[in-house]
PDB file of C-alpha atoms in Angstrom:
ATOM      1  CA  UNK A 241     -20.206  25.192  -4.545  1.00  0.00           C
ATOM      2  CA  UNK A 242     -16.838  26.982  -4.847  1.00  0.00           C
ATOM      3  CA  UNK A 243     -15.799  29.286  -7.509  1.00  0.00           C
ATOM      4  CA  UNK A 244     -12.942  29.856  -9.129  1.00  0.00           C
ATOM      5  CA  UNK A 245     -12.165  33.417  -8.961  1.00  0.00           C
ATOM      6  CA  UNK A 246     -13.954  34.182  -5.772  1.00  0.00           C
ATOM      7  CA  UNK A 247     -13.470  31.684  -3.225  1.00  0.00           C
ATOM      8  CA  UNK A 248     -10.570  29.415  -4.921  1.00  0.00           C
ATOM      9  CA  UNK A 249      -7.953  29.489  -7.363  1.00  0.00           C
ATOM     10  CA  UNK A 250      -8.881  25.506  -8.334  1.00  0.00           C
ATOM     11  CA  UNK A 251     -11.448  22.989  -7.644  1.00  0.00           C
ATOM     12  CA  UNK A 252     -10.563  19.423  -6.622  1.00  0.00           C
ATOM     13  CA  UNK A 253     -13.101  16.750  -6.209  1.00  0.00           C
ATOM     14  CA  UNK A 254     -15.903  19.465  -5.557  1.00  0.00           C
ATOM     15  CA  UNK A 255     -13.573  21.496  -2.897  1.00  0.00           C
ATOM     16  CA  UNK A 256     -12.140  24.893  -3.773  1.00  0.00           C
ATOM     17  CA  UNK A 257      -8.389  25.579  -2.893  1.00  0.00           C
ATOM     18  CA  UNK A 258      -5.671  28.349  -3.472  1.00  0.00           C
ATOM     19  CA  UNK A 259      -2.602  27.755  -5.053  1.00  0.00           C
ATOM     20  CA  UNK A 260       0.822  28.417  -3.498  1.00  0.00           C
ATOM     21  CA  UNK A 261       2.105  31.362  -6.389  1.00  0.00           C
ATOM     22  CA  UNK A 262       4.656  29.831  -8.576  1.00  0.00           C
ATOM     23  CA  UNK A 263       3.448  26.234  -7.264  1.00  0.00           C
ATOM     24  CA  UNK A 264       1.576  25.853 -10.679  1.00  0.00           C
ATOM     25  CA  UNK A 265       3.116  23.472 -12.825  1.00  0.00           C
ATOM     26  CA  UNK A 266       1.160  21.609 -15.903  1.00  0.00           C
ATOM     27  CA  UNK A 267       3.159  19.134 -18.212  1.00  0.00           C
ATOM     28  CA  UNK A 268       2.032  17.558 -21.506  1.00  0.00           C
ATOM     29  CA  UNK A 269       4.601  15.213 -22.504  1.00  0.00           C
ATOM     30  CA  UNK A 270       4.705  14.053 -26.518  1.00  0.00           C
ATOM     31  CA  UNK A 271       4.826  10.451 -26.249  1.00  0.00           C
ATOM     32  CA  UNK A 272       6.875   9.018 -29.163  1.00  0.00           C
ATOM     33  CA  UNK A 273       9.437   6.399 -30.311  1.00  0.00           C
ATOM     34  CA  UNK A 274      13.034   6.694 -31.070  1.00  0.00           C
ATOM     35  CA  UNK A 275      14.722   4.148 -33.215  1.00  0.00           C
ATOM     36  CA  UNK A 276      18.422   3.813 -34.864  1.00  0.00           C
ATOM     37  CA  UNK A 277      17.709   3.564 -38.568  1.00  0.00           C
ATOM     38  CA  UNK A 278      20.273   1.773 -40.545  1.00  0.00           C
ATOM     39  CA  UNK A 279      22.780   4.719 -41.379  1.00  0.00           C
ATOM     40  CA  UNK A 280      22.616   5.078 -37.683  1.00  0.00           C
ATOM     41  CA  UNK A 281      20.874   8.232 -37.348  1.00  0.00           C
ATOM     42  CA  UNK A 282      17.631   8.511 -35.107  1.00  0.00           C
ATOM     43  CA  UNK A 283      14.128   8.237 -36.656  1.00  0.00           C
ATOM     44  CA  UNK A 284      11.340   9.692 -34.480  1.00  0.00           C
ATOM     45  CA  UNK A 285       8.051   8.420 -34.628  1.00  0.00           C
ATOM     46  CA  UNK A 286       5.348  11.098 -33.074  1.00  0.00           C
ATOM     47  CA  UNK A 287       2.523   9.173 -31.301  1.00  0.00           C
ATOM     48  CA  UNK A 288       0.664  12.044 -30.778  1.00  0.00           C
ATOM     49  CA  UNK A 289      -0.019  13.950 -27.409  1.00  0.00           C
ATOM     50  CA  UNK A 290       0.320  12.299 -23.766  1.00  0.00           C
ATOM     51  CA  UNK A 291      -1.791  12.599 -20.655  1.00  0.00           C
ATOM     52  CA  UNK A 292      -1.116  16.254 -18.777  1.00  0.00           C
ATOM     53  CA  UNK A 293       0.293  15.852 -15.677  1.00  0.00           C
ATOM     54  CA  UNK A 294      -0.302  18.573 -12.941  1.00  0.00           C
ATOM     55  CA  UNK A 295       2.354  19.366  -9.952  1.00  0.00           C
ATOM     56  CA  UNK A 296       1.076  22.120  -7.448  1.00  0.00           C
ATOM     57  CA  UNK A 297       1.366  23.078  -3.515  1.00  0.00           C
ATOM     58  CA  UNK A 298      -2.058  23.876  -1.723  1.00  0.00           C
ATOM     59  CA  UNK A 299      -2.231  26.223   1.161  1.00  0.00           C
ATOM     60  CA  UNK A 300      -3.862  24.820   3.823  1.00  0.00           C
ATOM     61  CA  UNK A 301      -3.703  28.050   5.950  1.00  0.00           C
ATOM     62  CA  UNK A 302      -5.416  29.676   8.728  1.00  0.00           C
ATOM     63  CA  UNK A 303      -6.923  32.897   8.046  1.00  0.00           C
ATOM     64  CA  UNK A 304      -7.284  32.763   3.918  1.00  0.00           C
ATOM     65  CA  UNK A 305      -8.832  35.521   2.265  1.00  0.00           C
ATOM     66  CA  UNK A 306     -11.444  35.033  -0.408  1.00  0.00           C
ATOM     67  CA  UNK A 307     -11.138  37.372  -3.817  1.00  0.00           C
ATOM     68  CA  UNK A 308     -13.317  39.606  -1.898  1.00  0.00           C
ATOM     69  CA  UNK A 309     -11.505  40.209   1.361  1.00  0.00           C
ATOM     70  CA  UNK A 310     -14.080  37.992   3.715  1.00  0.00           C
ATOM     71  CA  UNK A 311     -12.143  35.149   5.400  1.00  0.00           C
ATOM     72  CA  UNK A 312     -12.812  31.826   3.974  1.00  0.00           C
ATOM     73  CA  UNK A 313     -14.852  28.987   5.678  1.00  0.00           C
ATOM     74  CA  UNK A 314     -12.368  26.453   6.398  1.00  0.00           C
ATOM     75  CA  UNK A 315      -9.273  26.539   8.626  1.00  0.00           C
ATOM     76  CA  UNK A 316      -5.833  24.991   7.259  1.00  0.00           C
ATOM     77  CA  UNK A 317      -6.710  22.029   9.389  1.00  0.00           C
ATOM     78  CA  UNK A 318     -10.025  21.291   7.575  1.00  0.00           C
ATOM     79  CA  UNK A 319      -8.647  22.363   4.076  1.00  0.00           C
ATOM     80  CA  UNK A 320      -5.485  19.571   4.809  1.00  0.00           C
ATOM     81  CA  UNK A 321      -8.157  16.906   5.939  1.00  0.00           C
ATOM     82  CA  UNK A 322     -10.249  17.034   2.832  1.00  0.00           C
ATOM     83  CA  UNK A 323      -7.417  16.928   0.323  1.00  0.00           C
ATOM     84  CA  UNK A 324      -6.067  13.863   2.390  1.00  0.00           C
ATOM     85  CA  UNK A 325      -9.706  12.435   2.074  1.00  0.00           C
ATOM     86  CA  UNK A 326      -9.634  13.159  -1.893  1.00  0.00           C
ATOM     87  CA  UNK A 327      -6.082  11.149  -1.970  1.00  0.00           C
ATOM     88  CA  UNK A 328      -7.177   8.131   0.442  1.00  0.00           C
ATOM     89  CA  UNK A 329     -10.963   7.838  -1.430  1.00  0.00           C
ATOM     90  CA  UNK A 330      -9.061   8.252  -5.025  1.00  0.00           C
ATOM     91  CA  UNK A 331      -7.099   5.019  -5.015  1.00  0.00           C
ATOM     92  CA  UNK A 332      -8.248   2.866  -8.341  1.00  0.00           C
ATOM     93  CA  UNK A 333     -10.841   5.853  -9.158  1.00  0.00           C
ATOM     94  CA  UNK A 334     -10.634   9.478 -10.901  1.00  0.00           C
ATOM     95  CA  UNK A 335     -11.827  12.428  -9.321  1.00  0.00           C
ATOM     96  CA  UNK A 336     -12.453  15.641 -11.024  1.00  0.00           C
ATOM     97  CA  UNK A 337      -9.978  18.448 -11.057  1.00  0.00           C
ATOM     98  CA  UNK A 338     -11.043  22.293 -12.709  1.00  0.00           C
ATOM     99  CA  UNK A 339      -7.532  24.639 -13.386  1.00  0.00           C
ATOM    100  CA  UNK A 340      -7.632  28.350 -12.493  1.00  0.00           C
ATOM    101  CA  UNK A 341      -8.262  29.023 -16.295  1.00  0.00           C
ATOM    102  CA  UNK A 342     -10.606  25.814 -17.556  1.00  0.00           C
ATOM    103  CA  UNK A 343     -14.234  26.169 -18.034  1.00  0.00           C
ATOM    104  CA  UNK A 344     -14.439  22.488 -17.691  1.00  0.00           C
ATOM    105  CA  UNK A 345     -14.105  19.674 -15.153  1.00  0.00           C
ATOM    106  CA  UNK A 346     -11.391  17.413 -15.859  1.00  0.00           C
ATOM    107  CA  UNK A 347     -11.375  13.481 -14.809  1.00  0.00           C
ATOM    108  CA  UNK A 348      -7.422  12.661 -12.952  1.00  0.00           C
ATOM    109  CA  UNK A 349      -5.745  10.104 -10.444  1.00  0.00           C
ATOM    110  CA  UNK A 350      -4.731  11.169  -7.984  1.00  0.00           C
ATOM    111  CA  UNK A 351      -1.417  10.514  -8.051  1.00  0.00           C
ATOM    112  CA  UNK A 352       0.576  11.946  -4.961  1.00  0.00           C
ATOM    113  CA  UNK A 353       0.968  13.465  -1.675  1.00  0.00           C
ATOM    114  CA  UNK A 354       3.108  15.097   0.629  1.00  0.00           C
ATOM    115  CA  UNK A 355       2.336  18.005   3.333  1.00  0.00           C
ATOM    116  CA  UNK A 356       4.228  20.431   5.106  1.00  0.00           C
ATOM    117  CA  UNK A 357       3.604  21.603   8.171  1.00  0.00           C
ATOM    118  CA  UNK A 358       4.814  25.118   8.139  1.00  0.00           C
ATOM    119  CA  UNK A 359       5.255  25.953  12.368  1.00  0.00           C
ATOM    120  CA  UNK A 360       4.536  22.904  14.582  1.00  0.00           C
ATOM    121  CA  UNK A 361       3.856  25.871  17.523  1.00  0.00           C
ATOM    122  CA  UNK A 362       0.695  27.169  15.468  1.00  0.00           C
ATOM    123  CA  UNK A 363      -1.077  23.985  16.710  1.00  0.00           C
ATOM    124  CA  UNK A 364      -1.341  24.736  19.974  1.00  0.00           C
ATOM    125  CA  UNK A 365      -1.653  28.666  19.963  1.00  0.00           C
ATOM    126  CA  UNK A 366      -4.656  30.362  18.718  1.00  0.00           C
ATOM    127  CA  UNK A 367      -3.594  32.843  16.418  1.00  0.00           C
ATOM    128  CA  UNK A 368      -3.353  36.677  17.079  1.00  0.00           C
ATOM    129  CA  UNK A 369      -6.368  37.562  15.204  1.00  0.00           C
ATOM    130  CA  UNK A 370      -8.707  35.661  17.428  1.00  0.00           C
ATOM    131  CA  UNK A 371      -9.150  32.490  14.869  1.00  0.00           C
ATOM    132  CA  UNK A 372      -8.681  28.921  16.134  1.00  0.00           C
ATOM    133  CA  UNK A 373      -5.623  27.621  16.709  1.00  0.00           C
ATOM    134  CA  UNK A 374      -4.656  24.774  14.140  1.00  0.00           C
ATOM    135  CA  UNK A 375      -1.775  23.878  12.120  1.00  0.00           C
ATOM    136  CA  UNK A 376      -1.178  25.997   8.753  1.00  0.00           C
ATOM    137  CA  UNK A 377       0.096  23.215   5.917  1.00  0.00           C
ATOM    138  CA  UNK A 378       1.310  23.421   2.533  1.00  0.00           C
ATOM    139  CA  UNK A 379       0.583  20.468   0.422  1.00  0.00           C
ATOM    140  CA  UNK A 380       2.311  19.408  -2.572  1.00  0.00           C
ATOM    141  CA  UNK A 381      -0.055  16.903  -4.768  1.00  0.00           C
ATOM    142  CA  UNK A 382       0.457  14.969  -8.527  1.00  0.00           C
ATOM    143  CA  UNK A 383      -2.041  14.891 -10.728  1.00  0.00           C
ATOM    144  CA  UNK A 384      -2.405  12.926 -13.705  1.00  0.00           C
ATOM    145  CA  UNK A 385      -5.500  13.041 -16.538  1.00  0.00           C
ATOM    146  CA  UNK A 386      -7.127   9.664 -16.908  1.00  0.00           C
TER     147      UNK A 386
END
């Protein structure tokens, strides 16, 4: 099981990930109505708190480094194919989601996709370190609390 702070920066449907820095974006919109009262001024009406909303881009690269300095288990290949499994599987169902600072598991949709590829020549030549070749991604993803 990954952990965060060793192995992963966040978990996402029980797979551990790092987090491209300054990728990290979580929104709580205030949901609430606007009308034109009669002296034509706006009245607010606060409906309380809406669902968070998560924007972020995953590295899916060759060669990570866990918190420790060993390399990580996966390649950028395997760490791209099991966030596009979590996306495809997801549809009409929640998955859970745990941020870099939450003790908890969270239930979301999730709600987008879209990966990079960041060098189109890394698929077909093994990198210099002796690892297996594979393409290096970075993948944006949505996430929104159910």
């Amino acid at each position: 099981m990954p952990q965060i702070g060793l192995d992963c920066e966040i978990i996402l449907d029980n797979t551990g990930y790092f987090v491209k820095p300054g990728s990290y974006i979580m929104r709580q919109p205030r949901n609430r109505k606007i009308t034109v009262r009669a002296d034509g001024a706006n009245a607010y009406v606060d409906i309380g708190l809406g669902k968070r909303l998560w924007e972020l881009t995953i590295l899916c690269l060759n060669e990570l480094k866990r918190y420790d300095g060993a390399n990580v288990s996966l390649t950028g290949q395997q760490y791209r194919d099991a966030l596009r499994a979590s996306f495809l599987a997801s549809i009409g169902t929640t998955i859970n989601f745990s941020e870099p600072i939450g003790s908890s598991s969270i239930a979301v949709h999730f709600d987008a996709y879209q990966e990079r590829i960041l060098n189109l020549h890394n698929q077909v030549i093994a990198p210099a370190t002796g690892g297996s070749p594979g393409a290096s991604y970075e993948v944006s993803i949505t996430l929104v609390e159910a």
